[in-house]
Coordinates of C-alpha atoms in Angstrom, one line a residue:
M1 CA -45.3 -12.0 -13.0
L2 CA -45.0 -9.3 -15.6
L3 CA -47.5 -9.3 -18.4
P4 CA -46.9 -7.0 -21.4
V5 CA -50.0 -4.8 -22.2
F6 CA -50.3 -3.4 -25.7
H7 CA -53.8 -2.0 -25.7
T8 CA -55.4 0.8 -23.7
G9 CA -58.2 -0.6 -21.6
A10 CA -56.9 -4.2 -21.8
L11 CA -58.6 -6.7 -19.6
L12 CA -57.2 -9.7 -17.6
Y13 CA -58.7 -13.2 -17.6
L14 CA -58.0 -15.8 -15.0
G15 CA -58.4 -19.4 -16.0
D16 CA -59.6 -22.3 -13.9
V17 CA -58.0 -23.7 -10.7
H18 CA -56.9 -27.3 -10.2
A19 CA -56.9 -29.4 -7.1
S20 CA -54.2 -31.5 -8.7
Q21 CA -52.6 -31.8 -12.1
G22 CA -50.6 -34.3 -14.0
D23 CA -48.0 -33.5 -16.7
T24 CA -49.1 -30.0 -17.5
E25 CA -52.4 -28.7 -18.9
F26 CA -51.6 -30.1 -22.3
T27 CA -52.4 -33.7 -21.3
G28 CA -55.9 -32.8 -20.0
T29 CA -55.2 -34.5 -16.7
A30 CA -56.3 -32.1 -14.0
A31 CA -58.9 -32.2 -11.2
E32 CA -61.0 -29.0 -11.4
T33 CA -62.2 -27.4 -8.2
N34 CA -63.8 -24.3 -6.8
A35 CA -61.6 -21.6 -5.3
T36 CA -61.6 -18.0 -4.1
V37 CA -58.7 -16.2 -5.7
R38 CA -57.2 -13.0 -4.2
L39 CA -55.2 -11.1 -6.7
R40 CA -53.3 -7.7 -6.7
L41 CA -52.4 -6.0 -9.9
D42 CA -50.1 -3.1 -10.4
V43 CA -49.8 -1.2 -13.7
I44 CA -46.2 0.0 -14.3
K45 CA -46.6 2.8 -16.7
G46 CA -43.7 3.4 -19.1
R47 CA -42.1 0.0 -18.6
R48 CA -41.9 -2.2 -21.7
V49 CA -41.9 -5.9 -21.1
P50 CA -41.0 -7.8 -24.3
W51 CA -42.5 -11.2 -23.1
V52 CA -44.5 -12.7 -20.3
R53 CA -42.2 -13.6 -17.4
I54 CA -41.8 -14.0 -13.7
E55 CA -39.0 -11.9 -12.2
K56 CA -37.5 -13.2 -9.0
P57 CA -34.6 -11.6 -7.0
D58 CA -32.1 -14.0 -8.5
S59 CA -33.7 -15.3 -11.8
I60 CA -36.1 -14.6 -14.6
V61 CA -38.6 -17.4 -15.6
P62 CA -40.1 -17.2 -19.1
L63 CA -43.7 -18.3 -19.6
F64 CA -45.0 -19.7 -22.9
A65 CA -47.7 -22.2 -23.9
A66 CA -47.6 -24.3 -27.1
C67 CA -48.0 -27.9 -28.2
P68 CA -46.0 -30.0 -28.1
L69 CA -44.3 -29.2 -24.9
E70 CA -40.9 -29.1 -26.5
V71 CA -42.0 -26.2 -28.7
A72 CA -43.2 -24.3 -25.6
V73 CA -39.9 -24.8 -23.8
E74 CA -37.8 -23.8 -26.8
T75 CA -39.9 -20.8 -27.7
G76 CA -40.3 -19.7 -24.1
N77 CA -36.6 -19.7 -23.5
R78 CA -35.6 -18.0 -26.8
P79 CA -35.9 -14.4 -25.3
L80 CA -33.3 -15.4 -22.6
D81 CA -30.6 -16.1 -25.3
G82 CA -29.5 -12.4 -25.2
L83 CA -29.3 -12.4 -21.4
V84 CA -26.8 -15.2 -21.0

């Protein structure tokens, strides 16, 4: 996952974990649970990332949150228009 950072000294916040979840976070149907999370972060200096995304060997997955879900899907996929 690539997260653009625009401020020196920026911090990272991790949200809650779910044991199960229904139709996304937007519906409020998730079973909260305790968890130990192991995370590795790398700062890639000099690389500008225009939007939050997951880069996989054969694809790019945009990430965006908004209500309703249709707005999130449309807005999240808009940066990909120039890549197709």
